[in-house]
Amino acid sequence: MLTATGEFTCLYSGIRNNYHFRSKSMELEYLVLTKVKRRDFGRPGSTVMLSSNFIVIPAKEILNISIAYVNMDDYLQSGLEQIPDSHHITPVEETLAPA
């Protein structure tokens, strides 16, 4: 998810935990992510794994969202306890590698 807040532009990668729509307009109000990595543009080497369990991103700050769906039943039936990293967080360095 690409976001902009005033002077900062950030890329967040993680698992969508929840979301909320405004009740009267059905407009997206915010998204909640977990297991989040953040990269601040303009600061080399700024990719960090956030220590918070959840992060709330207001919809007004979201510029773009890219979503990959994972079938949880496949993982539960195979006995895996958690989704492997390669399935839910693409390394930011690979995503933004210069052409």
Short mmCIF file of N, CA, C and O in Angstrom, two decimals:
data_model
loop_
_atom_site.label_atom_id
_atom_site.label_comp_id
_atom_site.label_asym_id
_atom_site.label_seq_id
_atom_site.Cartn_x
_atom_site.Cartn_y
_atom_site.Cartn_z
N MET A 1 0.84 -1.15 0.00
CA MET A 1 0.00 0.00 0.00
C MET A 1 0.90 1.23 0.00
O MET A 1 1.77 1.36 0.85
N LEU A 2 0.69 2.10 -0.97
CA LEU A 2 1.45 3.34 -1.06
C LEU A 2 0.64 4.44 -0.39
O LEU A 2 -0.54 4.61 -0.68
N THR A 3 1.28 5.18 0.51
CA THR A 3 0.58 6.23 1.24
C THR A 3 1.35 7.54 1.19
O THR A 3 2.55 7.55 0.97
N ALA A 4 0.62 8.62 1.39
CA ALA A 4 1.25 9.95 1.47
C ALA A 4 0.62 10.72 2.62
O ALA A 4 -0.59 10.79 2.74
N THR A 5 1.49 11.26 3.48
CA THR A 5 1.03 12.09 4.60
C THR A 5 1.88 13.34 4.61
O THR A 5 3.01 13.32 5.06
N GLY A 6 1.35 14.42 4.07
CA GLY A 6 2.10 15.67 4.06
C GLY A 6 3.41 15.52 3.32
O GLY A 6 3.46 15.36 2.13
N GLU A 7 4.52 15.51 4.07
CA GLU A 7 5.84 15.45 3.46
C GLU A 7 6.38 14.04 3.27
O GLU A 7 7.41 13.84 2.65
N PHE A 8 5.71 13.00 3.79
CA PHE A 8 6.22 11.63 3.72
C PHE A 8 5.40 10.77 2.77
O PHE A 8 4.18 10.83 2.76
N THR A 9 6.11 9.96 1.97
CA THR A 9 5.49 8.94 1.14
C THR A 9 6.07 7.61 1.59
O THR A 9 7.28 7.44 1.66
N CYS A 10 5.20 6.66 1.94
CA CYS A 10 5.63 5.37 2.47
C CYS A 10 4.98 4.22 1.73
O CYS A 10 3.87 4.35 1.22
N LEU A 11 5.68 3.08 1.73
CA LEU A 11 5.14 1.85 1.20
C LEU A 11 4.98 0.88 2.37
O LEU A 11 5.95 0.62 3.09
N TYR A 12 3.77 0.38 2.57
CA TYR A 12 3.49 -0.59 3.62
C TYR A 12 3.21 -1.94 2.99
O TYR A 12 2.48 -2.03 2.00
N SER A 13 3.79 -3.01 3.56
CA SER A 13 3.52 -4.38 3.14
C SER A 13 3.07 -5.13 4.38
O SER A 13 3.68 -5.00 5.44
N GLY A 14 2.03 -5.94 4.25
CA GLY A 14 1.56 -6.71 5.39
C GLY A 14 0.30 -7.48 5.07
O GLY A 14 -0.07 -7.63 3.90
N ILE A 15 -0.36 -7.95 6.10
CA ILE A 15 -1.61 -8.71 5.96
C ILE A 15 -2.77 -7.80 6.35
O ILE A 15 -2.76 -7.20 7.43
N ARG A 16 -3.76 -7.72 5.46
CA ARG A 16 -4.95 -6.92 5.78
C ARG A 16 -5.73 -7.66 6.85
O ARG A 16 -6.14 -8.79 6.70
N ASN A 17 -5.90 -7.01 7.98
CA ASN A 17 -6.60 -7.60 9.10
C ASN A 17 -8.07 -7.21 9.12
O ASN A 17 -8.93 -8.02 9.42
N ASN A 18 -8.35 -5.94 8.79
CA ASN A 18 -9.72 -5.43 8.88
C ASN A 18 -9.82 -4.17 8.03
O ASN A 18 -8.82 -3.65 7.55
N TYR A 19 -11.03 -3.68 7.89
CA TYR A 19 -11.29 -2.43 7.19
C TYR A 19 -12.60 -1.86 7.70
O TYR A 19 -13.40 -2.57 8.33
N HIS A 20 -12.86 -0.58 7.43
CA HIS A 20 -14.09 0.05 7.90
C HIS A 20 -14.58 1.04 6.85
O HIS A 20 -13.81 1.80 6.29
N PHE A 21 -15.89 0.97 6.59
CA PHE A 21 -16.53 1.92 5.68
C PHE A 21 -17.33 2.92 6.49
O PHE A 21 -17.87 2.59 7.55
N ARG A 22 -17.44 4.14 6.00
CA ARG A 22 -18.33 5.12 6.61
C ARG A 22 -19.75 4.62 6.41
O ARG A 22 -20.12 4.20 5.32
N SER A 23 -20.56 4.67 7.45
CA SER A 23 -21.88 4.04 7.41
C SER A 23 -22.84 4.68 6.40
O SER A 23 -23.61 3.99 5.76
N LYS A 24 -22.81 5.97 6.24
CA LYS A 24 -23.78 6.63 5.36
C LYS A 24 -23.36 6.63 3.90
O LYS A 24 -24.18 6.49 3.01
N SER A 25 -22.08 6.76 3.62
CA SER A 25 -21.63 6.88 2.24
C SER A 25 -21.03 5.59 1.69
O SER A 25 -20.81 5.48 0.49
N MET A 26 -20.74 4.59 2.54
CA MET A 26 -20.06 3.37 2.15
C MET A 26 -18.69 3.65 1.52
O MET A 26 -18.18 2.90 0.72
N GLU A 27 -18.08 4.76 1.92
CA GLU A 27 -16.74 5.12 1.48
C GLU A 27 -15.75 4.52 2.47
O GLU A 27 -15.97 4.52 3.68
N LEU A 28 -14.64 3.98 1.95
CA LEU A 28 -13.62 3.40 2.82
C LEU A 28 -13.08 4.46 3.77
O LEU A 28 -12.73 5.55 3.35
N GLU A 29 -13.05 4.14 5.07
CA GLU A 29 -12.53 5.08 6.07
C GLU A 29 -11.09 4.72 6.47
O GLU A 29 -10.26 5.60 6.59
N TYR A 30 -10.82 3.43 6.70
CA TYR A 30 -9.47 3.02 7.04
C TYR A 30 -9.28 1.53 6.80
O TYR A 30 -10.24 0.78 6.69
N LEU A 31 -8.01 1.11 6.72
CA LEU A 31 -7.61 -0.29 6.65
C LEU A 31 -6.73 -0.60 7.85
O LEU A 31 -6.00 0.27 8.32
N VAL A 32 -6.80 -1.83 8.33
CA VAL A 32 -5.96 -2.28 9.44
C VAL A 32 -5.04 -3.38 8.91
O VAL A 32 -5.51 -4.35 8.30
N LEU A 33 -3.73 -3.22 9.12
CA LEU A 33 -2.74 -4.21 8.69
C LEU A 33 -2.04 -4.80 9.90
O LEU A 33 -1.94 -4.17 10.95
N THR A 34 -1.52 -6.02 9.73
CA THR A 34 -0.71 -6.68 10.74
C THR A 34 0.53 -7.25 10.05
O THR A 34 0.55 -7.38 8.83
N LYS A 35 1.57 -7.56 10.83
CA LYS A 35 2.86 -8.05 10.29
C LYS A 35 3.35 -7.10 9.20
O LYS A 35 3.59 -7.49 8.08
N VAL A 36 3.53 -5.86 9.58
CA VAL A 36 3.77 -4.78 8.61
C VAL A 36 5.24 -4.41 8.48
O VAL A 36 5.95 -4.28 9.48
N LYS A 37 5.67 -4.24 7.23
CA LYS A 37 6.96 -3.63 6.91
C LYS A 37 6.67 -2.27 6.30
O LYS A 37 5.68 -2.10 5.59
N ARG A 38 7.55 -1.30 6.60
CA ARG A 38 7.36 0.06 6.07
C ARG A 38 8.66 0.54 5.44
O ARG A 38 9.74 0.33 5.98
N ARG A 39 8.53 1.19 4.31
CA ARG A 39 9.67 1.84 3.67
C ARG A 39 9.32 3.29 3.42
O ARG A 39 8.30 3.60 2.81
N ASP A 40 10.16 4.20 3.92
CA ASP A 40 9.97 5.63 3.70
C ASP A 40 10.77 6.03 2.47
O ASP A 40 11.98 5.82 2.40
N PHE A 41 10.09 6.61 1.48
CA PHE A 41 10.78 7.07 0.28
C PHE A 41 11.63 8.29 0.65
O PHE A 41 11.29 9.08 1.51
N GLY A 42 12.75 8.43 -0.03
CA GLY A 42 13.63 9.55 0.25
C GLY A 42 14.65 9.27 1.33
O GLY A 42 15.52 10.09 1.60
N ARG A 43 14.55 8.10 1.98
CA ARG A 43 15.52 7.72 3.00
C ARG A 43 16.04 6.32 2.69
O ARG A 43 15.38 5.33 3.00
N PRO A 44 17.20 6.19 2.04
CA PRO A 44 17.75 4.87 1.72
C PRO A 44 17.92 4.01 2.97
O PRO A 44 18.27 4.49 4.03
N GLY A 45 17.63 2.73 2.81
CA GLY A 45 17.79 1.80 3.93
C GLY A 45 16.76 1.97 5.03
O GLY A 45 17.00 1.57 6.15
N SER A 46 15.61 2.54 4.70
CA SER A 46 14.62 2.83 5.74
C SER A 46 13.56 1.74 5.89
O SER A 46 12.56 1.94 6.56
N THR A 47 13.76 0.56 5.29
CA THR A 47 12.79 -0.52 5.42
C THR A 47 12.87 -1.11 6.82
O THR A 47 13.94 -1.53 7.26
N VAL A 48 11.74 -1.11 7.53
CA VAL A 48 11.70 -1.64 8.90
C VAL A 48 10.46 -2.49 9.09
O VAL A 48 9.42 -2.26 8.49
N MET A 49 10.61 -3.53 9.93
CA MET A 49 9.46 -4.33 10.36
C MET A 49 8.89 -3.63 11.57
O MET A 49 9.61 -3.39 12.55
N LEU A 50 7.62 -3.23 11.52
CA LEU A 50 7.01 -2.49 12.64
C LEU A 50 6.72 -3.45 13.79
O LEU A 50 6.28 -4.57 13.58
N SER A 51 6.94 -2.99 14.99
CA SER A 51 6.74 -3.83 16.17
C SER A 51 5.29 -3.87 16.64
O SER A 51 4.94 -4.70 17.47
N SER A 52 4.46 -3.00 16.12
CA SER A 52 3.05 -2.97 16.51
C SER A 52 2.32 -4.21 16.01
O SER A 52 2.63 -4.72 14.94
N ASN A 53 1.34 -4.68 16.78
CA ASN A 53 0.51 -5.79 16.32
C ASN A 53 -0.38 -5.38 15.16
O ASN A 53 -0.63 -6.17 14.26
N PHE A 54 -0.88 -4.15 15.20
CA PHE A 54 -1.77 -3.64 14.16
C PHE A 54 -1.38 -2.21 13.82
O PHE A 54 -0.92 -1.47 14.68
N ILE A 55 -1.61 -1.83 12.57
CA ILE A 55 -1.43 -0.44 12.16
C ILE A 55 -2.68 -0.03 11.37
O ILE A 55 -3.17 -0.79 10.54
N VAL A 56 -3.21 1.14 11.69
CA VAL A 56 -4.41 1.66 11.04
C VAL A 56 -3.99 2.72 10.03
O VAL A 56 -3.29 3.67 10.38
N ILE A 57 -4.41 2.54 8.77
CA ILE A 57 -4.07 3.49 7.71
C ILE A 57 -5.35 4.18 7.26
O ILE A 57 -6.24 3.52 6.72
N PRO A 58 -5.47 5.48 7.47
CA PRO A 58 -6.67 6.21 7.00
C PRO A 58 -6.75 6.18 5.48
O PRO A 58 -5.73 6.33 4.78
N ALA A 59 -7.93 5.99 4.94
CA ALA A 59 -8.13 5.91 3.49
C ALA A 59 -7.67 7.18 2.79
O ALA A 59 -7.16 7.12 1.67
N LYS A 60 -7.80 8.33 3.43
CA LYS A 60 -7.41 9.59 2.80
C LYS A 60 -5.91 9.67 2.53
O LYS A 60 -5.46 10.47 1.73
N GLU A 61 -5.11 8.79 3.18
CA GLU A 61 -3.66 8.77 2.97
C GLU A 61 -3.22 7.74 1.94
O GLU A 61 -2.07 7.72 1.53
N ILE A 62 -4.14 6.87 1.48
CA ILE A 62 -3.80 5.79 0.56
C ILE A 62 -3.79 6.30 -0.88
O ILE A 62 -4.76 6.86 -1.36
N LEU A 63 -2.64 6.09 -1.55
CA LEU A 63 -2.51 6.46 -2.96
C LEU A 63 -2.77 5.27 -3.87
O LEU A 63 -3.34 5.43 -4.96
N ASN A 64 -2.33 4.07 -3.45
CA ASN A 64 -2.47 2.89 -4.29
C ASN A 64 -2.40 1.65 -3.41
O ASN A 64 -1.68 1.63 -2.41
N ILE A 65 -3.14 0.59 -3.80
CA ILE A 65 -3.13 -0.67 -3.06
C ILE A 65 -2.92 -1.81 -4.05
O ILE A 65 -3.55 -1.85 -5.10
N SER A 66 -2.05 -2.73 -3.71
CA SER A 66 -1.86 -3.96 -4.47
C SER A 66 -2.16 -5.11 -3.53
O SER A 66 -1.58 -5.19 -2.45
N ILE A 67 -3.06 -6.02 -3.93
CA ILE A 67 -3.52 -7.09 -3.05
C ILE A 67 -3.23 -8.45 -3.67
O ILE A 67 -3.48 -8.66 -4.85
N ALA A 68 -2.72 -9.38 -2.87
CA ALA A 68 -2.56 -10.78 -3.26
C ALA A 68 -3.38 -11.61 -2.29
O ALA A 68 -3.26 -11.45 -1.08
N TYR A 69 -4.22 -12.49 -2.82
CA TYR A 69 -5.06 -13.33 -1.97
C TYR A 69 -4.39 -14.68 -1.74
O TYR A 69 -3.76 -15.23 -2.63
N VAL A 70 -4.54 -15.21 -0.50
CA VAL A 70 -3.98 -16.49 -0.12
C VAL A 70 -5.12 -17.35 0.39
O VAL A 70 -5.93 -16.90 1.20
N ASN A 71 -5.20 -18.61 -0.07
CA ASN A 71 -6.23 -19.53 0.39
C ASN A 71 -5.78 -20.14 1.71
O ASN A 71 -4.90 -20.99 1.74
N MET A 72 -6.37 -19.69 2.80
CA MET A 72 -5.96 -20.15 4.13
C MET A 72 -6.25 -21.63 4.35
O MET A 72 -5.55 -22.31 5.08
N ASP A 73 -7.29 -22.18 3.70
CA ASP A 73 -7.62 -23.60 3.86
C ASP A 73 -6.45 -24.48 3.43
O ASP A 73 -6.18 -25.51 4.04
N ASP A 74 -5.73 -24.09 2.36
CA ASP A 74 -4.57 -24.86 1.90
C ASP A 74 -3.52 -24.95 3.00
O ASP A 74 -2.91 -25.99 3.20
N TYR A 75 -3.28 -23.86 3.71
CA TYR A 75 -2.28 -23.85 4.77
C TYR A 75 -2.75 -24.60 6.00
O TYR A 75 -1.98 -25.31 6.63
N LEU A 76 -4.01 -24.46 6.34
CA LEU A 76 -4.53 -25.16 7.51
C LEU A 76 -4.52 -26.67 7.30
O LEU A 76 -4.16 -27.44 8.19
N GLN A 77 -4.87 -27.13 6.09
CA GLN A 77 -4.90 -28.56 5.80
C GLN A 77 -3.50 -29.16 5.72
O GLN A 77 -3.31 -30.33 6.00
N SER A 78 -2.52 -28.36 5.34
CA SER A 78 -1.15 -28.87 5.23
C SER A 78 -0.43 -28.89 6.58
O SER A 78 0.69 -29.38 6.67
N GLY A 79 -1.06 -28.35 7.61
CA GLY A 79 -0.48 -28.38 8.95
C GLY A 79 0.47 -27.25 9.25
O GLY A 79 1.11 -27.25 10.29
N LEU A 80 0.60 -26.28 8.34
CA LEU A 80 1.47 -25.14 8.61
C LEU A 80 0.84 -24.25 9.66
O LEU A 80 -0.36 -24.04 9.67
N GLU A 81 1.67 -23.72 10.56
CA GLU A 81 1.15 -22.86 11.61
C GLU A 81 1.01 -21.42 11.18
O GLU A 81 0.24 -20.68 11.74
N GLN A 82 1.81 -21.01 10.20
CA GLN A 82 1.72 -19.63 9.73
C GLN A 82 2.04 -19.59 8.25
O GLN A 82 2.63 -20.51 7.70
N ILE A 83 1.65 -18.53 7.61
CA ILE A 83 1.90 -18.36 6.18
C ILE A 83 3.38 -18.04 6.00
O ILE A 83 3.91 -17.17 6.67
N PRO A 84 4.06 -18.74 5.09
CA PRO A 84 5.47 -18.40 4.84
C PRO A 84 5.59 -16.95 4.39
O PRO A 84 4.73 -16.42 3.71
N ASP A 85 6.70 -16.31 4.76
CA ASP A 85 6.92 -14.90 4.43
C ASP A 85 6.75 -14.59 2.96
O ASP A 85 6.24 -13.56 2.59
N SER A 86 7.17 -15.49 2.09
CA SER A 86 7.11 -15.21 0.66
C SER A 86 5.68 -15.07 0.16
O SER A 86 5.45 -14.54 -0.91
N HIS A 87 4.71 -15.53 0.93
CA HIS A 87 3.31 -15.44 0.49
C HIS A 87 2.60 -14.18 0.96
O HIS A 87 1.58 -13.83 0.42
N HIS A 88 3.10 -13.53 1.99
CA HIS A 88 2.34 -12.38 2.47
C HIS A 88 3.13 -11.07 2.55
O HIS A 88 2.52 -10.03 2.69
N ILE A 89 4.43 -11.12 2.43
CA ILE A 89 5.19 -9.87 2.42
C ILE A 89 6.28 -9.98 1.36
O ILE A 89 7.22 -10.75 1.50
N THR A 90 6.11 -9.25 0.28
CA THR A 90 7.15 -9.19 -0.74
C THR A 90 8.19 -8.19 -0.27
O THR A 90 7.83 -7.07 0.10
N PRO A 91 9.47 -8.57 -0.26
CA PRO A 91 10.48 -7.61 0.18
C PRO A 91 10.39 -6.30 -0.60
O PRO A 91 10.30 -6.31 -1.82
N VAL A 92 10.37 -5.21 0.12
CA VAL A 92 10.22 -3.90 -0.50
C VAL A 92 11.34 -3.64 -1.48
O VAL A 92 11.13 -3.05 -2.53
N GLU A 93 12.55 -4.12 -1.17
CA GLU A 93 13.69 -3.88 -2.06
C GLU A 93 13.44 -4.48 -3.43
O GLU A 93 13.82 -3.92 -4.44
N GLU A 94 12.80 -5.65 -3.50
CA GLU A 94 12.48 -6.28 -4.79
C GLU A 94 11.38 -5.52 -5.51
O GLU A 94 11.41 -5.37 -6.71
N THR A 95 10.40 -5.06 -4.76
CA THR A 95 9.27 -4.35 -5.35
C THR A 95 9.71 -3.05 -5.98
O THR A 95 9.20 -2.64 -7.03
N LEU A 96 10.65 -2.35 -5.36
CA LEU A 96 11.04 -1.02 -5.82
C LEU A 96 12.42 -0.99 -6.44
O LEU A 96 13.04 0.07 -6.52
N ALA A 97 12.92 -2.13 -6.91
CA ALA A 97 14.25 -2.17 -7.51
C ALA A 97 14.31 -1.26 -8.72
O ALA A 97 13.39 -1.24 -9.54
N PRO A 98 15.37 -0.44 -8.84
CA PRO A 98 15.47 0.46 -9.98
C PRO A 98 15.58 -0.31 -11.29
O PRO A 98 16.16 -1.39 -11.33
N ALA A 99 14.99 0.23 -12.35
CA ALA A 99 15.00 -0.45 -13.65
C ALA A 99 16.34 -0.27 -14.33
O ALA A 99 17.08 0.62 -14.12
#
